[in-house]
CSV table of C-alpha atoms and ligand atoms in Angstrom, one decimal:
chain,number,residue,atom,x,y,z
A,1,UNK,CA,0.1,86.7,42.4
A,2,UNK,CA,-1.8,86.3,39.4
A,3,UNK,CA,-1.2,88.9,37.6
A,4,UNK,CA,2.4,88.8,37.1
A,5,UNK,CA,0.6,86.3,35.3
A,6,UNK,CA,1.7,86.1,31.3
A,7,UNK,CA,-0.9,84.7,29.0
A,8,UNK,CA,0.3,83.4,25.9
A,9,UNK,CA,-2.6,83.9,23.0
A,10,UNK,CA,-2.4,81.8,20.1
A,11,UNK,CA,-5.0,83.5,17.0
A,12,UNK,CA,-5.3,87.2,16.2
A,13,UNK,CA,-9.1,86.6,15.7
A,14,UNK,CA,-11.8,89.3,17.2
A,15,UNK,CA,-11.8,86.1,20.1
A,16,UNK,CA,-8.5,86.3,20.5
A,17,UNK,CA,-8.1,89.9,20.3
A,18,UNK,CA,-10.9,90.5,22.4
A,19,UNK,CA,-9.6,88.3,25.5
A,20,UNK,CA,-5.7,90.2,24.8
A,21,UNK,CA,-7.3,93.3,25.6
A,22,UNK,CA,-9.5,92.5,28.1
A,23,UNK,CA,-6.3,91.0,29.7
A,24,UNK,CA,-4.5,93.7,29.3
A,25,UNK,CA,-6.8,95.8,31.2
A,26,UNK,CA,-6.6,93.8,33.9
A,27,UNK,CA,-3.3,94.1,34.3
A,28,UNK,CA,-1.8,91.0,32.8
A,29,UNK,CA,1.1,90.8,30.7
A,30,UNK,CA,-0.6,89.4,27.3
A,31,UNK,CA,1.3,88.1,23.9
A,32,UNK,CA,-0.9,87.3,21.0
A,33,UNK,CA,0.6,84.9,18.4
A,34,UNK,CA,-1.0,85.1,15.1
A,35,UNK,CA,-0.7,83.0,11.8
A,36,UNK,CA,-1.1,84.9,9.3
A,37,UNK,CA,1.5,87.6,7.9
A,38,UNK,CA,-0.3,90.3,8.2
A,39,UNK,CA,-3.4,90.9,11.0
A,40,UNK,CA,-6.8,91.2,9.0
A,41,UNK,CA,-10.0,90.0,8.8
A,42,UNK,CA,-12.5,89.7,5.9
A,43,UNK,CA,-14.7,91.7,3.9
A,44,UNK,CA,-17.6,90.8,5.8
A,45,UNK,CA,-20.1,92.2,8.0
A,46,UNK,CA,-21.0,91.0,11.8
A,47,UNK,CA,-24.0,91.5,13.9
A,48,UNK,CA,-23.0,92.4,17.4
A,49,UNK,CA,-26.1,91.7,19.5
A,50,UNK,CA,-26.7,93.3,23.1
A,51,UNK,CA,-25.0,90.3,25.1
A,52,UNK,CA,-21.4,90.9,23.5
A,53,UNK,CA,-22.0,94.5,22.5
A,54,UNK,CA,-21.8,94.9,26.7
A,55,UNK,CA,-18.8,93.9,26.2
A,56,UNK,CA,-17.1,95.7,23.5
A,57,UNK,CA,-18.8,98.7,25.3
A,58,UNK,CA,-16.7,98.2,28.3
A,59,UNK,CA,-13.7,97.0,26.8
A,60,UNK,CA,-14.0,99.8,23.6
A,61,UNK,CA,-15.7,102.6,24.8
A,62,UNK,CA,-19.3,103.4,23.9
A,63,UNK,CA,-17.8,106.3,21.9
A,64,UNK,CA,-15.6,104.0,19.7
A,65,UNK,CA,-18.4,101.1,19.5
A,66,UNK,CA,-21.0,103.9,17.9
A,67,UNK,CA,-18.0,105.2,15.8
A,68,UNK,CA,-17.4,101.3,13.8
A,69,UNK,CA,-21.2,99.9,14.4
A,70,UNK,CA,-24.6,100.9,12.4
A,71,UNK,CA,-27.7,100.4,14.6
A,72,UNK,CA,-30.5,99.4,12.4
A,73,UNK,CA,-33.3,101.7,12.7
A,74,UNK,CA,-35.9,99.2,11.5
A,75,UNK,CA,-35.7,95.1,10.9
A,76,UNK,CA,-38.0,92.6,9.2
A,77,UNK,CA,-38.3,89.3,8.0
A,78,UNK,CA,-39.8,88.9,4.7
A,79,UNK,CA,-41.5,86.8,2.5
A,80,UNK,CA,-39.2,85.6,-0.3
A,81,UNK,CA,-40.9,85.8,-3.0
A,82,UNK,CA,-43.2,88.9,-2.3
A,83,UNK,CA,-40.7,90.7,0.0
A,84,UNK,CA,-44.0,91.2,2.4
A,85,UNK,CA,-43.2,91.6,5.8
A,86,UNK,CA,-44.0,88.8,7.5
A,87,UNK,CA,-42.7,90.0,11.1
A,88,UNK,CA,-41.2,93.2,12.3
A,89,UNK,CA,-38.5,93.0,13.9
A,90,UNK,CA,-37.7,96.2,16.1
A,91,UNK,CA,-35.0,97.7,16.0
A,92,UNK,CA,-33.4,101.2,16.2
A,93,UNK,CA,-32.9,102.3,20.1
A,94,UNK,CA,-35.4,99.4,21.6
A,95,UNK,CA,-32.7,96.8,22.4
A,96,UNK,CA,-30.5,99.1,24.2
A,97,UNK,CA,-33.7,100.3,26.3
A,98,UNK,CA,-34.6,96.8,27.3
A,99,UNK,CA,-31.1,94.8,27.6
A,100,UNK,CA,-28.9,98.1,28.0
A,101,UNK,CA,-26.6,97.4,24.6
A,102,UNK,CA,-27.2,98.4,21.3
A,103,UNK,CA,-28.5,95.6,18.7
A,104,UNK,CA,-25.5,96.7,15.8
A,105,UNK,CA,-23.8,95.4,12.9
A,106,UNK,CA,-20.3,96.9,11.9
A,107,UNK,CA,-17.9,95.6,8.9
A,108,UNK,CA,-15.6,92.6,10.5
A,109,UNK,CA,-12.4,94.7,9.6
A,110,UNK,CA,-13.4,97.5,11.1
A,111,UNK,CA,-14.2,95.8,14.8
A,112,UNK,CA,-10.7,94.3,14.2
A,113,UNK,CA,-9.0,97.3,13.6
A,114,UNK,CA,-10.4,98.8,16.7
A,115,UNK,CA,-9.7,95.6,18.6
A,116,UNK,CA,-6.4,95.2,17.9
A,117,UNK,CA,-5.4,99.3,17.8
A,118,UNK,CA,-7.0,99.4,21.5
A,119,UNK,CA,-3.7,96.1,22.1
A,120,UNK,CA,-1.1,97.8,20.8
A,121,UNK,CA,-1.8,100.9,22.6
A,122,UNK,CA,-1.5,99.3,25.3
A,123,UNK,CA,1.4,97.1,24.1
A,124,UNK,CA,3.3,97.9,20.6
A,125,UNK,CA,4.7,94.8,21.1
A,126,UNK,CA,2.0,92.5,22.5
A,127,UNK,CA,1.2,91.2,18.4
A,128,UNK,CA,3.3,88.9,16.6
A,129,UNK,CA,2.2,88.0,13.0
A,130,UNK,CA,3.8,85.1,11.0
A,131,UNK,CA,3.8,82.8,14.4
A,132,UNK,CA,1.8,79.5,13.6
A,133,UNK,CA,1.1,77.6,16.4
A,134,UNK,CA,2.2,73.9,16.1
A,135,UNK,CA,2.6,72.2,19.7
A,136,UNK,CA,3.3,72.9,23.5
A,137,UNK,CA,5.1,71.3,26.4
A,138,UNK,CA,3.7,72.1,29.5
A,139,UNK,CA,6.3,71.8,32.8
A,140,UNK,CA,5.2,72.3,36.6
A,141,UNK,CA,6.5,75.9,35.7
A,142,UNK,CA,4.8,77.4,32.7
A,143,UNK,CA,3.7,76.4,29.3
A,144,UNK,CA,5.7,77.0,26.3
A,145,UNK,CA,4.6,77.1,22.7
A,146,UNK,CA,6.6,76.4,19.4
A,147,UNK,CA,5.5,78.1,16.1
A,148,UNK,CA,6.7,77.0,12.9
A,149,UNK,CA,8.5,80.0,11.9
A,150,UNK,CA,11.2,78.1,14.9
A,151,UNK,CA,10.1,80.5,17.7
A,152,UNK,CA,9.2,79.8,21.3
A,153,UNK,CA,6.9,81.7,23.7
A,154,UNK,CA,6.4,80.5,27.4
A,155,UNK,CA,4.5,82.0,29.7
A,156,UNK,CA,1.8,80.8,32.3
A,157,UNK,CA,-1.4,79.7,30.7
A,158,UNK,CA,-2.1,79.4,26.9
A,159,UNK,CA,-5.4,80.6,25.3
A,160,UNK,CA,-6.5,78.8,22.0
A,161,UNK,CA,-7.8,81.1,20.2
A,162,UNK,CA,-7.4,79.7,16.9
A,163,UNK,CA,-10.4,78.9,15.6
A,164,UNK,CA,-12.4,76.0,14.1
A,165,UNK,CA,-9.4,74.5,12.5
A,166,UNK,CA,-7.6,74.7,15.7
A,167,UNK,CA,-4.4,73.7,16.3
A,168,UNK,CA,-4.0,74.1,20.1
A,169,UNK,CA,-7.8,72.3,20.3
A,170,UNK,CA,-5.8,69.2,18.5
A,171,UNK,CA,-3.0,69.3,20.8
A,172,UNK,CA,-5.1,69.2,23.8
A,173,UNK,CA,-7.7,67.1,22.5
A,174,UNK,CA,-6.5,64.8,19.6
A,175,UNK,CA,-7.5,64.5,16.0
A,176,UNK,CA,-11.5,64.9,15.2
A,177,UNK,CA,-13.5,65.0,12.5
A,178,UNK,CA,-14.6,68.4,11.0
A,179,UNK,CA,-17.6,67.6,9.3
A,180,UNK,CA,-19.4,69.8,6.7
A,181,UNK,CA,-22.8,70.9,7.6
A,182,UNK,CA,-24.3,70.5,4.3
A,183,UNK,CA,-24.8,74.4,4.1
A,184,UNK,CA,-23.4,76.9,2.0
A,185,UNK,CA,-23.0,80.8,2.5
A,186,UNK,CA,-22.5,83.6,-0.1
A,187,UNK,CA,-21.7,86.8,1.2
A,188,UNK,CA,-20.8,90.0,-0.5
A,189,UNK,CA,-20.1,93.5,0.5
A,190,UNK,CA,-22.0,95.8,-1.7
A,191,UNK,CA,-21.3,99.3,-2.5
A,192,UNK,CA,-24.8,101.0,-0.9
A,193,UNK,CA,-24.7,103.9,-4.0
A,194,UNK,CA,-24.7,101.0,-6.1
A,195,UNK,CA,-28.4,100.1,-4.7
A,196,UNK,CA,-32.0,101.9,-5.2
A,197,UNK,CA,-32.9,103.5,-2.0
A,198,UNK,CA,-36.5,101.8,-2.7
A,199,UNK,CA,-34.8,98.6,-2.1
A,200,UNK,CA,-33.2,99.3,1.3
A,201,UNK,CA,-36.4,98.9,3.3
A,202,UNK,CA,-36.1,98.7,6.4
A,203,UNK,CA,-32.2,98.6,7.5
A,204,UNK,CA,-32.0,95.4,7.5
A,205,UNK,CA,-34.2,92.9,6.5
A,206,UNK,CA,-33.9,88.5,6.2
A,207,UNK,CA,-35.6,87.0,3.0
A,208,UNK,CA,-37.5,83.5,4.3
A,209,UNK,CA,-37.7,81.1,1.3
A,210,UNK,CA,-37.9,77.4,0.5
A,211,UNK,CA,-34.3,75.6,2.0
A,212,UNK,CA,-32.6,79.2,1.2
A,213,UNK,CA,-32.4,82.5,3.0
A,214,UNK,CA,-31.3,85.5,2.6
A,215,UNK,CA,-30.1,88.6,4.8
A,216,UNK,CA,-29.0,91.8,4.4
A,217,UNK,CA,-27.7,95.1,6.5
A,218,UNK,CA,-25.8,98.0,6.3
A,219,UNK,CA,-22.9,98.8,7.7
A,220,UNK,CA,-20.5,101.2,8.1
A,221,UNK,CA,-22.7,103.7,8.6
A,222,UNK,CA,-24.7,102.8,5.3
A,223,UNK,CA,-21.8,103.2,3.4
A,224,UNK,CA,-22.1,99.7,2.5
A,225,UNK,CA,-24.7,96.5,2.4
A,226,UNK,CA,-23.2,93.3,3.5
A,227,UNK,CA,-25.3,90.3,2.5
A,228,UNK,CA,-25.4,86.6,3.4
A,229,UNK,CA,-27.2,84.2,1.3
A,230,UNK,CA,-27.3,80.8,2.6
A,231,UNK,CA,-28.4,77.6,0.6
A,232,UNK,CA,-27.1,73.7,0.5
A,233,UNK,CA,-25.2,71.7,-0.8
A,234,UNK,CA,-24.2,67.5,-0.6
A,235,UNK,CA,-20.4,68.1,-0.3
A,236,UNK,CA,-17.7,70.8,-0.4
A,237,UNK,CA,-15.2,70.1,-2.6
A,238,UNK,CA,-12.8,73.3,-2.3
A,239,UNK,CA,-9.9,72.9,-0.3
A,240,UNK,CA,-10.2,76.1,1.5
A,241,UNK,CA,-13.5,76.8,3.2
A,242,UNK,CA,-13.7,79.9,1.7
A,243,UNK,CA,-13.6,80.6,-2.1
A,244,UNK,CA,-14.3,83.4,-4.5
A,245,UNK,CA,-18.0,83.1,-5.0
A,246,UNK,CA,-20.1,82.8,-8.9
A,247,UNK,CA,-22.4,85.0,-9.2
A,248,UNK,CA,-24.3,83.5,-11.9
A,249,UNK,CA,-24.5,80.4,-9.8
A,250,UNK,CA,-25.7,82.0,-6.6
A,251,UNK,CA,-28.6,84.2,-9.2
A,252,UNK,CA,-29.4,80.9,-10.4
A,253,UNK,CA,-30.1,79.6,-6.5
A,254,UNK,CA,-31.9,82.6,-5.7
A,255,UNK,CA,-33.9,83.1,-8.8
A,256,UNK,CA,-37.0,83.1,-7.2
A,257,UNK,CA,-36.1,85.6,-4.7
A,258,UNK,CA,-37.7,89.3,-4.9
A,259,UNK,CA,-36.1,91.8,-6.6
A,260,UNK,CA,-34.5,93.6,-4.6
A,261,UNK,CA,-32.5,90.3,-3.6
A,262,UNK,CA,-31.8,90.0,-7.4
A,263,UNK,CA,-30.3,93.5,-7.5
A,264,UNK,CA,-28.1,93.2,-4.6
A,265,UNK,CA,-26.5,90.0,-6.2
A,266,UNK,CA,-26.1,91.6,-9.4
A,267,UNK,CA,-24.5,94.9,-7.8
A,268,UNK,CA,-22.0,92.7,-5.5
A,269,UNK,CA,-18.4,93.6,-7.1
A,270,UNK,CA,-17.1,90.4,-8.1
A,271,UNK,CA,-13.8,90.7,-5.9
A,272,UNK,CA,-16.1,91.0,-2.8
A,273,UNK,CA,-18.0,88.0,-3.3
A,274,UNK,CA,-17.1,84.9,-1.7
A,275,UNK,CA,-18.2,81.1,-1.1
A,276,UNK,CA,-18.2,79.9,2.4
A,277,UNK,CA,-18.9,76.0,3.3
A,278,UNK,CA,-20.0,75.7,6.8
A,279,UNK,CA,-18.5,72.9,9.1
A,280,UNK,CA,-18.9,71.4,12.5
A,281,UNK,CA,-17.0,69.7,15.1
A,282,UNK,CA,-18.8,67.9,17.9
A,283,UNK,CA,-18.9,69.3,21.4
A,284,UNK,CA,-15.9,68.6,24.0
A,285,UNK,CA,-16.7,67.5,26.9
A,286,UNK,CA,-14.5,70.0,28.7
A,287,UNK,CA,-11.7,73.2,27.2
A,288,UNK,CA,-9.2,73.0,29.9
A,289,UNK,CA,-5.9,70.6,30.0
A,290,UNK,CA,-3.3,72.1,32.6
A,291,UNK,CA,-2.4,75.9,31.6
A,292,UNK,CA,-4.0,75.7,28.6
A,293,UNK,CA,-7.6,76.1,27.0
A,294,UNK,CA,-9.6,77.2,24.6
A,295,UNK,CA,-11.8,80.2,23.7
A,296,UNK,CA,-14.7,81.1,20.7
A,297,UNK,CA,-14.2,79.1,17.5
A,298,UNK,CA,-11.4,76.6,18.7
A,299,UNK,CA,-13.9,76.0,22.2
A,300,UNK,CA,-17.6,75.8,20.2
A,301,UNK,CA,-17.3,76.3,16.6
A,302,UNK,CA,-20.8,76.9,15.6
A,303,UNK,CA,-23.1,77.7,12.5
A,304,UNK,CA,-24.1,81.6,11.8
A,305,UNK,CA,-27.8,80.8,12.0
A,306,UNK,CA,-28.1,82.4,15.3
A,307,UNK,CA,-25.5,85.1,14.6
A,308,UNK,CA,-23.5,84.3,17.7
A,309,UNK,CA,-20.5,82.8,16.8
A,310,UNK,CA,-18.1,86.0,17.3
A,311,UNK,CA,-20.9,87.5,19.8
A,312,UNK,CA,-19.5,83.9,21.9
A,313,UNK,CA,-16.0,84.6,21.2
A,314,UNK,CA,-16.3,88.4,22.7
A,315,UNK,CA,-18.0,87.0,26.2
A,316,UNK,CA,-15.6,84.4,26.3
A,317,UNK,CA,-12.2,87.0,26.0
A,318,UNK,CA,-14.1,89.6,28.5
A,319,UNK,CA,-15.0,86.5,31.0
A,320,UNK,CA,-11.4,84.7,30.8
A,321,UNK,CA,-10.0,88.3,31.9
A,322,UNK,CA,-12.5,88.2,34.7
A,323,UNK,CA,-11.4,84.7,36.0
A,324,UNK,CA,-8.2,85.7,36.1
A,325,UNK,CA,-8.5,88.4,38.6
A,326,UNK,CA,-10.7,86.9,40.5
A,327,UNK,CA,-8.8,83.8,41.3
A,328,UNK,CA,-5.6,83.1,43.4
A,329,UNK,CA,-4.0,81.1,40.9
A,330,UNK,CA,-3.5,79.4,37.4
A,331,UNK,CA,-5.2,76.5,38.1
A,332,UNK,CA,-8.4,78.1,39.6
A,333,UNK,CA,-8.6,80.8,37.0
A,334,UNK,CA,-9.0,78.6,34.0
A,335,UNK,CA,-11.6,76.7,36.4
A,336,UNK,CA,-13.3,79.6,36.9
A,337,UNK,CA,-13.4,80.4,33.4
A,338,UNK,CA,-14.6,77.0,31.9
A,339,UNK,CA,-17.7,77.2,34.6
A,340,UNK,CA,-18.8,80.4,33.5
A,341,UNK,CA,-18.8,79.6,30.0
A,342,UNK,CA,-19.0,75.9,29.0
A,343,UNK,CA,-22.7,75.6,29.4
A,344,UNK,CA,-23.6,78.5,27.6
A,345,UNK,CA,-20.9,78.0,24.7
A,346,UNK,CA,-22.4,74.4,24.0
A,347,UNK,CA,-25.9,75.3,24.1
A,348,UNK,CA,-25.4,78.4,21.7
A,349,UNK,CA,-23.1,75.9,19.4
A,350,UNK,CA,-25.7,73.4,19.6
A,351,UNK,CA,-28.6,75.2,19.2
A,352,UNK,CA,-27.2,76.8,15.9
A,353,UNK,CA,-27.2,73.6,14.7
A,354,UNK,CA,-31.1,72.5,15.4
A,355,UNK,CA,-32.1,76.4,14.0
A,356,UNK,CA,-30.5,75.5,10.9
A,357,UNK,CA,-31.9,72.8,10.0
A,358,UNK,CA,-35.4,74.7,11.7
A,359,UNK,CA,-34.9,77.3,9.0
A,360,UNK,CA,-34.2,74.9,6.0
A,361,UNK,CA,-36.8,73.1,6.5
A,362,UNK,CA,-39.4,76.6,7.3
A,363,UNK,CA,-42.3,77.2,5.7
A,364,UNK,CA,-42.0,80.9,4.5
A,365,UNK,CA,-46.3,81.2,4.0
A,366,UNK,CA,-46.6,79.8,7.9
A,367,UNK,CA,-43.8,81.7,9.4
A,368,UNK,CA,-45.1,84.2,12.2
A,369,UNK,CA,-43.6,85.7,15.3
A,370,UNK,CA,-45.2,83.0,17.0
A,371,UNK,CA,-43.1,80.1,15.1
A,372,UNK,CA,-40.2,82.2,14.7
A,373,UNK,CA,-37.5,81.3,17.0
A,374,UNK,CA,-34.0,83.1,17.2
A,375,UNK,CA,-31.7,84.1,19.6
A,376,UNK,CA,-33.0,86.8,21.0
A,377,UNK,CA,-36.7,84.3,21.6
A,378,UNK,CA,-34.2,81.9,23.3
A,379,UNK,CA,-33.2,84.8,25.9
A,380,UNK,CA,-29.2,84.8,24.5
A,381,UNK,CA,-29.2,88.6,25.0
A,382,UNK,CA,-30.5,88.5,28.3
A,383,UNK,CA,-26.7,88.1,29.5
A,384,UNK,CA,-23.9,90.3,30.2
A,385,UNK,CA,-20.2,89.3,30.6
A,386,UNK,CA,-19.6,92.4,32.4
A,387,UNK,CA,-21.3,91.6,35.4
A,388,UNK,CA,-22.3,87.9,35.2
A,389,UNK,CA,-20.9,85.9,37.9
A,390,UNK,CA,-17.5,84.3,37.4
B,401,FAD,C1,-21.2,83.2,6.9
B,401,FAD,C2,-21.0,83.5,8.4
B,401,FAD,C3,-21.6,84.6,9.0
B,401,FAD,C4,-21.4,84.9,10.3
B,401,FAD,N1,-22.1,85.9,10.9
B,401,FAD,C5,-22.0,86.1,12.3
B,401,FAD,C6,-22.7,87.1,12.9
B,401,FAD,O1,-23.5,87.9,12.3
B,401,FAD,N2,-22.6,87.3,14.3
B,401,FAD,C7,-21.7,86.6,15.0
B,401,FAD,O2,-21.6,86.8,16.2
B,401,FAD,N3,-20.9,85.6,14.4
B,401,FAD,C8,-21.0,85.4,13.1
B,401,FAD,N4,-20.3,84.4,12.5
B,401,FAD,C9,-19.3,83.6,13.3
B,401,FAD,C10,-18.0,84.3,13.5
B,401,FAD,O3,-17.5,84.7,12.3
B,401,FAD,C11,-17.0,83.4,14.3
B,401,FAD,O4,-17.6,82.7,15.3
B,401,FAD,C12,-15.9,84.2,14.8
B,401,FAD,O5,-15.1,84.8,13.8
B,401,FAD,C13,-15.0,83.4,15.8
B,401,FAD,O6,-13.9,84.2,16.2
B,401,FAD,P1,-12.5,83.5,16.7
B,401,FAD,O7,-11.6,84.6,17.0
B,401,FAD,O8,-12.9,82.4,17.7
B,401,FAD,O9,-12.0,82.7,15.4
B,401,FAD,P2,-11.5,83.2,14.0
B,401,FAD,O10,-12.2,84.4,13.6
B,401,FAD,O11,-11.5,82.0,13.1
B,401,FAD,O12,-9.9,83.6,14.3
B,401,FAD,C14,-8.9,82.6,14.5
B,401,FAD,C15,-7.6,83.3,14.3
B,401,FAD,O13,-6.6,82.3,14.6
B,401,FAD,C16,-5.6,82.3,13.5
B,401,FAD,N5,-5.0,81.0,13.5
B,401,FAD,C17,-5.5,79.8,13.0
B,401,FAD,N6,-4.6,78.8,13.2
B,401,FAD,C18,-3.5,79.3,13.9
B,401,FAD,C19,-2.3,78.8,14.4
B,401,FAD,N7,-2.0,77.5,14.2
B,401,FAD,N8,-1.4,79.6,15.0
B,401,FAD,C20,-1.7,80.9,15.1
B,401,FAD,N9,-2.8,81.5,14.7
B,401,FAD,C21,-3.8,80.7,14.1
B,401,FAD,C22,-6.4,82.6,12.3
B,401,FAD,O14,-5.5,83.1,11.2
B,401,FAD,C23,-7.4,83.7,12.8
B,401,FAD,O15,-6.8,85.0,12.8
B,401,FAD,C24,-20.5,84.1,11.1
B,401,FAD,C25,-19.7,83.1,10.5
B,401,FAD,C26,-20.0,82.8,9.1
B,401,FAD,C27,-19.2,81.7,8.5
C-alpha cells in the first residue's frame, strides 16, 4: 500500500535530492519542488565522511562516487603560525578499511549534479524549479502544497527539505528566532595551478590559530583547492547570509597565518570568494505534524565545525526511503523515520555548536590528538544508514 505512496519534496538541496532518489528507488512516486529558477548549488567544496559516503555509495554507485569525490591521501592539523604538524590525521584508504566508506571531499556542484542527473533518469519530470513553497492544508486524504508561482501539488506525505530558512519548518512549527552564531566563514575555490605544489602538503590540512581557523582540500580531483576560513564577528549585518567576500579584509584577519594560508587567499579569484554568517535555530522537540516533516537543514540546522551538516542531510534522505518501505502506512512511516533519526540529528546539531565555541576558544601550542576532539573522536562515522535499524 505504501508505495503507491507519492511524496511531495519541497527543496532541491543535496537533502532533498538525496531522499527523491532514494525514494525513487524504492519505488515511490517522488516530486521535488524547488525555489530557485534554475537547480544549482555553490562554488564550494563538501567533505563527505564514511557515515553518509555509505550512502551515496548505495544510492550513486561506488563508480560514480570515486568519479565526483578526491580522497585525501594524507591530513594534518597544523600549527598556525608555523604550519608544524601538530597531529596527523590519516587519511588516504584507512577510513574505508576501518568503517567500509571512503573519507572524501568533492566540489558541492558536482555531488548535485550527480544527485539530481541519477532523479531525472529515473523521472524527467520528477524536478520542478521556480516552485516556492508557501503553505499546506492537510485533509484526512493527502497533503497539498501551494507555491507562489499559484501551483498546487498534493500527494501523501510532504518532506521539508528546505533548509535553515525553512518554510515548511514555519508552517509546521511557527515563527522562531534564527539567531546568528557570532561566526563568520570565508570560503573560496581556488584554481590548484594557481598554487606552489610546496604549499599543498599533505591533501588537506586545518590551520589551528587563536579564535580563527583555517582549512583547506582539494577537490575535484586536485583540479581545485576549496578553502574555509572561519573567524567572528558581533553581528551580521548583510541581508543575505551569504555575500561576496573582501579579500583584503579576510588577509587582514588571517595576517598571522603561515604562508601558505597567505597565498591561498591571495590566489582565490575574486568572483569565487564569498562571506558566509553562520546562524542557528534551537532544537524542536519533534519533525513530524500529520503527513508532513522535515529533513537535514529545515530538521537540525547546524554549524560546519564538525563537517556534518550535508553528511546529516544524506542519512536522513536514504533512512526516510527506508521507513517508508518498511512500514504499512503513512502514519507509521514518518514514525519510523523520526525514531531513527531525531536523536542523532540533535546531538550532531548540538554538538556542532559546543565544538565551536571548543575550537574558538583552543589553544593552538596545547592542541594534541589527546585534546582534539571531532567527529570522527565522537564515533559519528561509526554509523551506516544503509543498514542501521529503522
Ligand atoms: C561554511 C560551511 C561549510 C560547510 N561544510 C560542510 C562539510 O564539509 N560537510 C558537511 O557535511 N556539511 C557542511 N556544511 C553544511 C551543509 O552545507 C548543509 O548542512 C547542507 O547543505 C544541508 O542540505 P539541505 O539540503 O538540508 O539544505 P540546503 O542545502 O540549504 O538546500 C535547501 C534547498 O531548498 C530550497 N528552498 C528554500 N526555501 C524553499 C521554499 N520555500 N520552497 C522551495 N524550495 C526552497 C533552496 O533553494 C535549496 O535548494 C557546511 C556549511 C557551511 C555554511
Amino acid at each position: 500500500m505504501m508505495r503507491d505512496a507519492r511524496v511531495l519534496i519541497i527543496g532541491g538541496g543535496i537533502g532533498g535530492l538525496t531522499a527523491a532518489l532514494a525514494l525513487q528507488q524504492k519505488g515511490f512516486s517522488v516530486a521535488v519542488y524547488e525555489a530557485v529558477q534554475k537547480l544549482g548549488e555553490v562554488g564550494a567544496g563538501v567533505t563527505i565522511t564514511p557515515n553518509s559516503c555509505h550512502a551515496l555509495n548505495y544510492l550513486l554507485g561506488e563508480d560514480v562516487v570515486d568519479s565526483i569525490c578526491s580522497v585525501p591521501a594524507s591530513g594534518a592539523i597544523k600549527h598556525y603560525l608555523t604550519g608544524e604538524t601538530l597531529i596527523d590525521t590519516l587519511r588516504g584508504d584507512g577510513p574505508k578499511r576501518q568503517y567500509g566508506a571512503n573519507y572524501c571531499q568533492v566540489h558541492r556542484a558536482d555531488l548535485h549534479d550527480a544527485l539530481a542527473e541519477a532523479v531525472r533518469a529515473n523521472d524527467a519530470d520528477c524536478l520542478h524549479v521556480d516552485h516556492r513553497f508557501v503553505n499546506l492544508a492537510e485533509t484526512a486524504s493527502g497533503i497539498t502544497a501551494t507555491f507562489a508561482n499559484g501551483a498546487t501539488a498534493t500527494g501523501d506525505v510532504l518532506i521539508g527539505c528546505d533548509g535553515m530558512r525553512s518554510a515548511v519548518r514555519r508552517q509546521l512549527w511557527g515563527e522562531e528566532e534564527i539567531r546568528f552564531t557570532g561566526f563568520v566563514a570565508f570560503r573560496g575555490l581556488v584554481p590548484t595551478d594557481r598554487l606552489a605544489p610546496e604549499f599543498l602538503e599533505p591533501d588537506s590540512a586545518a590551520f589551528a590559530g587563536r579564535g580563527h581557523t583555517f582549512t583547506r582540500y582539494k577537490v575535484r580531483h586536485g583540479e581545485l583547492y576549496n578553502f574555509v576560513a572561519f573567524t567572528r564577528r558581533d553581528k551580521w549585518a548583510a541581508e543575505s547570509w551569504s555575500e561576496p567576500g573582501e579579500r583584503d579584509e579576510m588577509l587582514a584577519e588571517f595576517h598571522d597565518f603561515a604562508p601558505e594560508v597567505q597565498a591561498i587567499m591571495r590566489a582565490v579569484p575574486a568572483d569565487q570568494l564569498f562571506k558566509w554568517g553562520l546562524f542557528d535555530r534551537p532544537p524542536l522537540k519533534r519533525w513530524t505534524q500529520g503527513r508532513a516533516t522535515l529533513l537535514g537543514d529545515a530538521a537540525h540546522p547546524m554549524t560546519p565545525f564538525l563537517a556534518q551538516g550535508a553528511a546529516m542531510a544524506i542519512e536522513d534522505g536514504l533512512v526516510l526511503a527506508r521507513a517508508l518501505e518498511a512500514a504499512e502506512d503513512w502514519r507509521e512511516a514518518l514514525q519510523r523515520y523520526e525514531a531513527a533519526r531525531y536523536e542523532r540529528g540533535t546531538f550532531v546539531m548540538c554538538e556542532s555548536h559546543v565544538n565551536a565555541e571548543r575550537i574558538y576558544k583552543r589553544d593552538p601550542d596545547k592542541l594534541n590528538r589527546r585534546t582534539h576532539r571531532n567527529a570522527e573522536s565522537m564515533g559519528l562515522y561509526d554509523y551506516n544508514p544503509v543498514t542501521v535499524q529503522v
